[in-house]
mmCIF file of N, CA and C in Angstrom:
data_model
loop_
_atom_site.group_PDB
_atom_site.id
_atom_site.type_symbol
_atom_site.label_atom_id
_atom_site.label_comp_id
_atom_site.label_asym_id
_atom_site.label_seq_id
_atom_site.Cartn_x
_atom_site.Cartn_y
_atom_site.Cartn_z
ATOM 1 N N MET A 3 203.092 6.764 12.914
ATOM 2 C CA MET A 3 202.454 8.057 13.052
ATOM 3 C C MET A 3 203.300 9.113 12.339
ATOM 4 N N THR A 4 202.647 10.004 11.614
ATOM 5 C CA THR A 4 203.376 11.036 10.890
ATOM 6 C C THR A 4 203.641 12.221 11.793
ATOM 7 N N ASN A 5 204.650 12.966 11.433
ATOM 8 C CA ASN A 5 204.970 14.178 12.189
ATOM 9 C C ASN A 5 203.949 15.260 11.876
ATOM 10 N N PRO A 6 203.489 15.987 12.897
ATOM 11 C CA PRO A 6 202.556 17.089 12.617
ATOM 12 C C PRO A 6 203.266 18.200 11.844
ATOM 13 N N LEU A 7 202.490 18.935 11.090
ATOM 14 C CA LEU A 7 203.040 20.058 10.333
ATOM 15 C C LEU A 7 203.490 21.159 11.275
ATOM 16 N N THR A 8 204.564 21.809 10.923
ATOM 17 C CA THR A 8 204.958 23.002 11.668
ATOM 18 C C THR A 8 204.024 24.138 11.249
ATOM 19 N N ASP A 9 203.992 25.194 12.027
ATOM 20 C CA ASP A 9 203.162 26.340 11.666
ATOM 21 C C ASP A 9 203.538 26.867 10.285
ATOM 22 N N ARG A 10 204.824 26.942 10.004
ATOM 23 C CA ARG A 10 205.283 27.461 8.704
ATOM 24 C C ARG A 10 204.806 26.561 7.568
ATOM 25 N N GLU A 11 204.892 25.252 7.757
ATOM 26 C CA GLU A 11 204.430 24.308 6.731
ATOM 27 C C GLU A 11 202.922 24.447 6.503
ATOM 28 N N LEU A 12 202.172 24.609 7.584
ATOM 29 C CA LEU A 12 200.729 24.780 7.462
ATOM 30 C C LEU A 12 200.393 26.069 6.725
ATOM 31 N N VAL A 13 201.070 27.152 7.062
ATOM 32 C CA VAL A 13 200.861 28.437 6.376
ATOM 33 C C VAL A 13 201.199 28.296 4.896
ATOM 34 N N ASP A 14 202.319 27.688 4.593
ATOM 35 C CA ASP A 14 202.716 27.506 3.192
ATOM 36 C C ASP A 14 201.683 26.683 2.429
ATOM 37 N N LEU A 15 201.150 25.662 3.052
ATOM 38 C CA LEU A 15 200.130 24.829 2.421
ATOM 39 C C LEU A 15 198.860 25.637 2.151
ATOM 40 N N LEU A 16 198.414 26.420 3.120
ATOM 41 C CA LEU A 16 197.216 27.242 2.941
ATOM 42 C C LEU A 16 197.418 28.303 1.867
ATOM 43 N N VAL A 17 198.576 28.930 1.852
ATOM 44 C CA VAL A 17 198.870 29.960 0.848
ATOM 45 C C VAL A 17 198.879 29.368 -0.554
ATOM 46 N N SER A 18 199.253 28.107 -0.684
ATOM 47 C CA SER A 18 199.325 27.479 -2.007
ATOM 48 C C SER A 18 197.948 27.110 -2.570
ATOM 49 N N LEU A 19 196.915 27.092 -1.744
ATOM 50 C CA LEU A 19 195.577 26.738 -2.222
ATOM 51 C C LEU A 19 195.000 27.832 -3.107
ATOM 52 N N PRO A 20 194.219 27.468 -4.124
ATOM 53 C CA PRO A 20 193.461 28.493 -4.854
ATOM 54 C C PRO A 20 192.520 29.177 -3.853
ATOM 55 N N GLN A 21 192.206 30.442 -4.089
ATOM 56 C CA GLN A 21 191.431 31.201 -3.110
ATOM 57 C C GLN A 21 190.086 30.546 -2.787
ATOM 58 N N HIS A 22 189.377 30.003 -3.796
ATOM 59 C CA HIS A 22 188.082 29.389 -3.513
ATOM 60 C C HIS A 22 188.208 28.212 -2.559
ATOM 61 N N ARG A 23 189.289 27.444 -2.642
ATOM 62 C CA ARG A 23 189.525 26.322 -1.725
ATOM 63 C C ARG A 23 189.955 26.822 -0.354
ATOM 64 N N LEU A 24 190.773 27.879 -0.308
ATOM 65 C CA LEU A 24 191.187 28.460 0.966
ATOM 66 C C LEU A 24 189.964 28.927 1.754
ATOM 67 N N VAL A 25 189.057 29.627 1.077
ATOM 68 C CA VAL A 25 187.838 30.104 1.738
ATOM 69 C C VAL A 25 187.047 28.924 2.285
ATOM 70 N N GLU A 26 186.887 27.871 1.497
ATOM 71 C CA GLU A 26 186.123 26.708 1.934
ATOM 72 C C GLU A 26 186.762 26.052 3.162
ATOM 73 N N VAL A 27 188.063 25.842 3.126
ATOM 74 C CA VAL A 27 188.773 25.163 4.212
ATOM 75 C C VAL A 27 188.742 25.999 5.495
ATOM 76 N N VAL A 28 189.062 27.273 5.394
ATOM 77 C CA VAL A 28 189.099 28.129 6.587
ATOM 78 C C VAL A 28 187.690 28.350 7.136
ATOM 79 N N ALA A 29 186.709 28.584 6.259
ATOM 80 C CA ALA A 29 185.328 28.785 6.716
ATOM 81 C C ALA A 29 184.806 27.538 7.433
ATOM 82 N N LEU A 30 185.067 26.365 6.889
ATOM 83 C CA LEU A 30 184.625 25.130 7.527
ATOM 84 C C LEU A 30 185.331 24.947 8.874
ATOM 85 N N SER A 31 186.606 25.250 8.938
ATOM 86 C CA SER A 31 187.349 25.143 10.195
ATOM 87 C C SER A 31 186.757 26.060 11.262
ATOM 88 N N MET A 32 186.432 27.293 10.872
ATOM 89 C CA MET A 32 185.853 28.243 11.820
ATOM 90 C C MET A 32 184.458 27.804 12.257
ATOM 91 N N GLU A 33 183.710 27.237 11.327
ATOM 92 C CA GLU A 33 182.353 26.756 11.616
ATOM 93 C C GLU A 33 182.381 25.632 12.653
ATOM 94 N N LEU A 34 183.365 24.756 12.566
ATOM 95 C CA LEU A 34 183.462 23.607 13.463
ATOM 96 C C LEU A 34 184.098 23.934 14.806
ATOM 97 N N ARG A 35 184.651 25.108 14.924
ATOM 98 C CA ARG A 35 185.337 25.515 16.152
ATOM 99 C C ARG A 35 184.423 26.386 16.991
ATOM 100 N N LYS A 36 184.455 26.198 18.294
ATOM 101 C CA LYS A 36 183.680 27.032 19.199
ATOM 102 C C LYS A 36 184.531 28.246 19.571
ATOM 103 N N ALA A 37 183.988 29.420 19.336
ATOM 104 C CA ALA A 37 184.718 30.649 19.656
ATOM 105 C C ALA A 37 184.780 30.837 21.171
ATOM 106 N N GLU A 38 185.926 31.236 21.658
ATOM 107 C CA GLU A 38 186.101 31.475 23.084
ATOM 108 C C GLU A 38 185.602 32.867 23.437
ATOM 109 N N VAL A 39 184.901 32.970 24.554
ATOM 110 C CA VAL A 39 184.402 34.251 25.038
ATOM 111 C C VAL A 39 184.787 34.412 26.504
ATOM 112 N N ALA A 40 184.823 35.659 26.970
ATOM 113 C CA ALA A 40 185.228 35.944 28.343
ATOM 114 C C ALA A 40 184.198 35.464 29.366
ATOM 115 N N ARG A 41 182.907 35.589 29.014
ATOM 116 C CA ARG A 41 181.837 35.225 29.946
ATOM 117 C C ARG A 41 180.829 34.298 29.247
ATOM 118 N N PRO A 42 181.156 33.000 29.150
ATOM 119 C CA PRO A 42 180.302 32.080 28.397
ATOM 120 C C PRO A 42 178.880 31.942 28.937
ATOM 121 N N ASP A 43 178.658 32.328 30.182
ATOM 122 C CA ASP A 43 177.316 32.214 30.732
ATOM 123 C C ASP A 43 176.351 33.235 30.146
ATOM 124 N N TRP A 44 176.853 34.328 29.555
ATOM 125 C CA TRP A 44 175.933 35.321 28.980
ATOM 126 C C TRP A 44 176.360 35.903 27.649
ATOM 127 N N GLU A 45 177.374 35.347 27.006
ATOM 128 C CA GLU A 45 177.733 35.829 25.671
ATOM 129 C C GLU A 45 178.117 34.666 24.765
ATOM 130 N N GLU A 46 177.959 34.904 23.488
ATOM 131 C CA GLU A 46 178.262 33.900 22.475
ATOM 132 C C GLU A 46 178.981 34.589 21.331
ATOM 133 N N ALA A 47 179.853 33.883 20.662
ATOM 134 C CA ALA A 47 180.579 34.450 19.526
ATOM 135 C C ALA A 47 180.738 33.394 18.446
ATOM 136 N N LYS A 48 180.876 33.852 17.233
ATOM 137 C CA LYS A 48 181.151 32.994 16.073
ATOM 138 C C LYS A 48 182.382 33.547 15.381
ATOM 139 N N LEU A 49 183.234 32.670 14.927
ATOM 140 C CA LEU A 49 184.366 33.067 14.103
ATOM 141 C C LEU A 49 183.908 32.998 12.653
ATOM 142 N N VAL A 50 184.128 34.069 11.913
ATOM 143 C CA VAL A 50 183.757 34.089 10.500
ATOM 144 C C VAL A 50 184.914 34.638 9.685
ATOM 145 N N LEU A 51 184.920 34.305 8.424
ATOM 146 C CA LEU A 51 185.927 34.792 7.490
ATOM 147 C C LEU A 51 185.312 35.935 6.704
ATOM 148 N N ALA A 52 186.004 37.045 6.635
ATOM 149 C CA ALA A 52 185.470 38.216 5.934
ATOM 150 C C ALA A 52 186.501 38.767 4.967
ATOM 151 N N GLU A 53 185.985 39.479 3.973
ATOM 152 C CA GLU A 53 186.826 40.161 2.993
ATOM 153 C C GLU A 53 186.586 41.654 3.143
ATOM 154 N N ALA A 54 187.640 42.420 3.346
ATOM 155 C CA ALA A 54 187.529 43.878 3.334
ATOM 156 C C ALA A 54 187.579 44.303 1.869
ATOM 157 N N HIS A 55 186.550 45.017 1.431
ATOM 158 C CA HIS A 55 186.387 45.303 0.011
ATOM 159 C C HIS A 55 186.082 46.783 -0.195
ATOM 160 N N ARG A 56 186.625 47.341 -1.248
ATOM 161 C CA ARG A 56 186.267 48.701 -1.653
ATOM 162 C C ARG A 56 186.509 48.854 -3.144
ATOM 163 N N PHE A 57 185.893 49.880 -3.708
ATOM 164 C CA PHE A 57 186.068 50.176 -5.126
ATOM 165 C C PHE A 57 187.048 51.326 -5.266
ATOM 166 N N ASN A 58 187.952 51.214 -6.209
ATOM 167 C CA ASN A 58 188.881 52.296 -6.523
ATOM 168 C C ASN A 58 188.251 53.125 -7.634
ATOM 169 N N GLU A 59 187.643 54.198 -7.231
ATOM 170 C CA GLU A 59 186.905 55.055 -8.153
ATOM 171 C C GLU A 59 187.843 55.735 -9.146
ATOM 172 N N THR A 60 187.316 56.043 -10.313
ATOM 173 C CA THR A 60 188.112 56.745 -11.317
ATOM 174 C C THR A 60 188.409 58.176 -10.875
ATOM 175 N N SER A 61 187.662 58.676 -9.890
ATOM 176 C CA SER A 61 187.906 60.031 -9.387
ATOM 177 C C SER A 61 189.195 60.111 -8.578
ATOM 178 N N GLY A 62 189.785 58.966 -8.308
ATOM 179 C CA GLY A 62 191.010 58.953 -7.524
ATOM 180 C C GLY A 62 190.753 58.784 -6.036
ATOM 181 N N THR A 63 189.489 58.794 -5.622
ATOM 182 C CA THR A 63 189.144 58.608 -4.221
ATOM 183 C C THR A 63 188.445 57.258 -4.062
ATOM 184 N N PRO A 64 189.105 56.307 -3.425
ATOM 185 C CA PRO A 64 188.466 55.000 -3.248
ATOM 186 C C PRO A 64 187.241 55.105 -2.339
ATOM 187 N N SER A 65 186.291 54.179 -2.526
ATOM 188 C CA SER A 65 185.121 54.133 -1.656
ATOM 189 C C SER A 65 185.547 53.641 -0.272
ATOM 190 N N PRO A 66 184.694 53.836 0.734
ATOM 191 C CA PRO A 66 185.027 53.315 2.070
ATOM 192 C C PRO A 66 185.110 51.783 2.057
ATOM 193 N N TRP A 67 185.867 51.229 2.970
ATOM 194 C CA TRP A 67 185.976 49.782 3.084
ATOM 195 C C TRP A 67 184.664 49.213 3.599
ATOM 196 N N GLU A 68 184.264 48.062 3.065
ATOM 197 C CA GLU A 68 183.073 47.344 3.505
ATOM 198 C C GLU A 68 183.493 45.910 3.808
ATOM 199 N N LEU A 69 182.995 45.356 4.914
ATOM 200 C CA LEU A 69 183.277 43.962 5.229
ATOM 201 C C LEU A 69 182.203 43.077 4.618
ATOM 202 N N LEU A 70 182.638 42.102 3.841
ATOM 203 C CA LEU A 70 181.764 41.117 3.231
ATOM 204 C C LEU A 70 182.092 39.774 3.881
ATOM 205 N N VAL A 71 181.096 39.088 4.407
ATOM 206 C CA VAL A 71 181.308 37.810 5.074
ATOM 207 C C VAL A 71 181.345 36.706 4.014
ATOM 208 N N LEU A 72 182.417 35.920 4.023
ATOM 209 C CA LEU A 72 182.591 34.841 3.055
ATOM 210 C C LEU A 72 181.846 33.597 3.529
ATOM 211 N N ALA A 73 181.015 33.052 2.652
ATOM 212 C CA ALA A 73 180.220 31.869 2.978
ATOM 213 C C ALA A 73 180.700 30.688 2.146
ATOM 214 N N ARG A 74 180.720 29.522 2.755
ATOM 215 C CA ARG A 74 181.142 28.320 2.032
ATOM 216 C C ARG A 74 179.940 27.666 1.351
ATOM 217 N N PRO A 75 180.211 26.826 0.352
ATOM 218 C CA PRO A 75 179.119 26.128 -0.330
ATOM 219 C C PRO A 75 178.398 25.166 0.615
ATOM 220 N N GLN A 76 177.103 24.940 0.377
ATOM 221 C CA GLN A 76 176.364 23.926 1.142
ATOM 222 C C GLN A 76 176.988 22.553 0.929
ATOM 223 N N THR A 77 177.375 22.275 -0.305
ATOM 224 C CA THR A 77 178.032 21.022 -0.639
ATOM 225 C C THR A 77 179.507 21.326 -0.885
ATOM 226 N N LEU A 78 180.375 20.744 -0.070
ATOM 227 C CA LEU A 78 181.806 21.029 -0.201
ATOM 228 C C LEU A 78 182.284 20.735 -1.615
ATOM 229 N N GLY A 79 183.082 21.655 -2.146
ATOM 230 C CA GLY A 79 183.639 21.488 -3.485
ATOM 231 C C GLY A 79 182.722 21.922 -4.612
ATOM 232 N N GLU A 80 181.529 22.400 -4.296
ATOM 233 C CA GLU A 80 180.575 22.824 -5.328
ATOM 234 C C GLU A 80 180.719 24.317 -5.577
ATOM 235 N N PHE A 81 181.443 24.680 -6.620
ATOM 236 C CA PHE A 81 181.718 26.079 -6.926
ATOM 237 C C PHE A 81 181.126 26.473 -8.273
ATOM 238 N N VAL A 82 180.601 27.679 -8.351
ATOM 239 C CA VAL A 82 180.137 28.238 -9.622
ATOM 240 C C VAL A 82 181.340 28.823 -10.347
ATOM 241 N N THR A 83 182.168 29.514 -9.592
ATOM 242 C CA THR A 83 183.385 30.112 -10.151
ATOM 243 C C THR A 83 184.570 29.669 -9.319
ATOM 244 N N GLU A 84 185.704 29.545 -9.948
ATOM 245 C CA GLU A 84 186.896 29.111 -9.230
ATOM 246 C C GLU A 84 188.000 30.163 -9.238
ATOM 247 N N GLY A 85 187.791 31.257 -9.904
ATOM 248 C CA GLY A 85 188.825 32.271 -9.950
ATOM 249 C C GLY A 85 188.213 33.651 -9.909
ATOM 250 N N SER A 86 189.021 34.627 -9.939
ATOM 251 C CA SER A 86 188.660 36.042 -9.995
ATOM 252 C C SER A 86 187.755 36.503 -8.844
ATOM 253 N N GLY A 87 187.909 35.910 -7.696
ATOM 254 C CA GLY A 87 187.177 36.360 -6.516
ATOM 255 C C GLY A 87 185.765 35.838 -6.442
ATOM 256 N N PRO A 88 185.167 35.927 -5.253
ATOM 257 C CA PRO A 88 183.793 35.447 -5.087
ATOM 258 C C PRO A 88 182.817 36.308 -5.885
ATOM 259 N N SER A 89 182.047 35.676 -6.774
ATOM 260 C CA SER A 89 181.163 36.437 -7.659
ATOM 261 C C SER A 89 179.694 36.342 -7.262
ATOM 262 N N GLN A 90 179.374 35.525 -6.281
ATOM 263 C CA GLN A 90 177.993 35.327 -5.865
ATOM 264 C C GLN A 90 177.734 36.112 -4.580
ATOM 265 N N GLU A 91 176.563 36.765 -4.515
ATOM 266 C CA GLU A 91 176.230 37.573 -3.331
ATOM 267 C C GLU A 91 174.866 37.191 -2.804
ATOM 268 N N GLY A 92 174.732 37.240 -1.495
ATOM 269 C CA GLY A 92 173.467 36.965 -0.832
ATOM 270 C C GLY A 92 173.457 37.665 0.512
ATOM 271 N N GLY A 93 172.532 37.298 1.350
ATOM 272 C CA GLY A 93 172.456 37.919 2.660
ATOM 273 C C GLY A 93 171.794 37.007 3.672
ATOM 274 N N CYS A 94 172.164 37.176 4.930
ATOM 275 C CA CYS A 94 171.558 36.453 6.037
ATOM 276 C C CYS A 94 172.029 37.115 7.325
ATOM 277 N N CYS A 95 171.205 37.083 8.341
ATOM 278 C CA CYS A 95 171.549 37.626 9.659
ATOM 279 C C CYS A 95 171.963 39.093 9.601
ATOM 280 N N GLY A 96 171.509 39.813 8.574
ATOM 281 C CA GLY A 96 171.850 41.219 8.435
ATOM 282 C C GLY A 96 173.224 41.479 7.838
ATOM 283 N N PHE A 97 173.873 40.437 7.334
ATOM 284 C CA PHE A 97 175.202 40.589 6.746
ATOM 285 C C PHE A 97 175.161 40.359 5.245
ATOM 286 N N ASN A 98 176.051 41.034 4.528
ATOM 287 C CA ASN A 98 176.258 40.763 3.109
ATOM 288 C C ASN A 98 177.186 39.560 3.015
ATOM 289 N N LEU A 99 176.710 38.512 2.362
ATOM 290 C CA LEU A 99 177.504 37.303 2.181
ATOM 291 C C LEU A 99 178.008 37.243 0.754
ATOM 292 N N VAL A 100 179.232 36.787 0.567
ATOM 293 C CA VAL A 100 179.783 36.554 -0.759
ATOM 294 C C VAL A 100 180.329 35.137 -0.806
ATOM 295 N N SER A 101 180.317 34.564 -2.018
ATOM 296 C CA SER A 101 180.739 33.178 -2.145
ATOM 297 C C SER A 101 181.149 32.863 -3.575
ATOM 298 N N TYR A 102 181.736 31.697 -3.741
ATOM 299 C CA TYR A 102 182.048 31.143 -5.057
ATOM 300 C C TYR A 102 180.933 30.195 -5.501
ATOM 301 N N ALA A 103 179.902 30.019 -4.648
ATOM 302 C CA ALA A 103 178.816 29.084 -4.931
ATOM 303 C C ALA A 103 177.466 29.778 -4.817
ATOM 304 N N LYS A 104 176.449 29.214 -5.436
ATOM 305 C CA LYS A 104 175.094 29.767 -5.359
ATOM 306 C C LYS A 104 174.345 29.258 -4.123
ATOM 307 N N ARG A 105 174.547 28.004 -3.760
ATOM 308 C CA ARG A 105 173.907 27.436 -2.575
ATOM 309 C C ARG A 105 174.933 27.451 -1.447
ATOM 310 N N ILE A 106 174.685 28.286 -0.429
ATOM 311 C CA ILE A 106 175.679 28.536 0.607
ATOM 312 C C ILE A 106 175.092 28.312 1.998
ATOM 313 N N LEU A 107 175.980 28.287 2.982
ATOM 314 C CA LEU A 107 175.589 28.237 4.379
ATOM 315 C C LEU A 107 176.005 29.539 5.047
ATOM 316 N N CYS A 108 175.085 30.131 5.804
ATOM 317 C CA CYS A 108 175.420 31.349 6.537
ATOM 318 C C CYS A 108 176.412 30.989 7.639
ATOM 319 N N PRO A 109 177.574 31.632 7.665
ATOM 320 C CA PRO A 109 178.568 31.298 8.682
ATOM 321 C C PRO A 109 178.187 31.780 10.085
ATOM 322 N N VAL A 110 177.157 32.608 10.186
ATOM 323 C CA VAL A 110 176.735 33.096 11.502
ATOM 324 C C VAL A 110 175.715 32.149 12.133
ATOM 325 N N CYS A 111 174.639 31.837 11.403
ATOM 326 C CA CYS A 111 173.569 31.017 11.981
ATOM 327 C C CYS A 111 173.561 29.573 11.483
ATOM 328 N N GLY A 112 174.265 29.292 10.380
ATOM 329 C CA GLY A 112 174.330 27.943 9.836
ATOM 330 C C GLY A 112 173.182 27.584 8.897
ATOM 331 N N ARG A 113 172.246 28.523 8.689
ATOM 332 C CA ARG A 113 171.114 28.231 7.790
ATOM 333 C C ARG A 113 171.554 28.232 6.338
ATOM 334 N N GLN A 114 170.797 27.511 5.536
ATOM 335 C CA GLN A 114 171.033 27.519 4.099
ATOM 336 C C GLN A 114 170.602 28.869 3.542
ATOM 337 N N ALA A 115 171.371 29.374 2.606
ATOM 338 C CA ALA A 115 171.060 30.644 1.949
ATOM 339 C C ALA A 115 171.377 30.485 0.472
ATOM 340 N N SER A 116 170.944 31.449 -0.312
ATOM 341 C CA SER A 116 171.274 31.398 -1.722
ATOM 342 C C SER A 116 171.942 32.704 -2.116
ATOM 343 N N ALA A 117 172.766 32.601 -3.138
ATOM 344 C CA ALA A 117 173.502 33.745 -3.642
ATOM 345 C C ALA A 117 173.287 33.826 -5.153
ATOM 346 N N THR A 118 173.322 35.034 -5.679
ATOM 347 C CA THR A 118 173.128 35.210 -7.124
ATOM 348 C C THR A 118 174.241 36.045 -7.706
#
């Protein structure tokens, strides 16, 4: 049996991943995990990965921060782009979804969605 990774080793491994792979791994992990809630008899929660995003305007005043929910590909490892940030956008459950893939899964409801 191998020794389990220490927290530091796990963090170092995750940090070393290209961003598109990090998003896929963390999003899938959150999808497979049941979020803990204080009162499970009447509330439900989902863990999702989000990107805080804003534009740095040429006027010198950045736009307000917006949360974009990161969605993983429907087929693991299927990416349209592998660098320069998620370039595909879509929507589901009232959220703006961003991804590195065109065919995605909504991290909130699990339905298939598309991004352009």
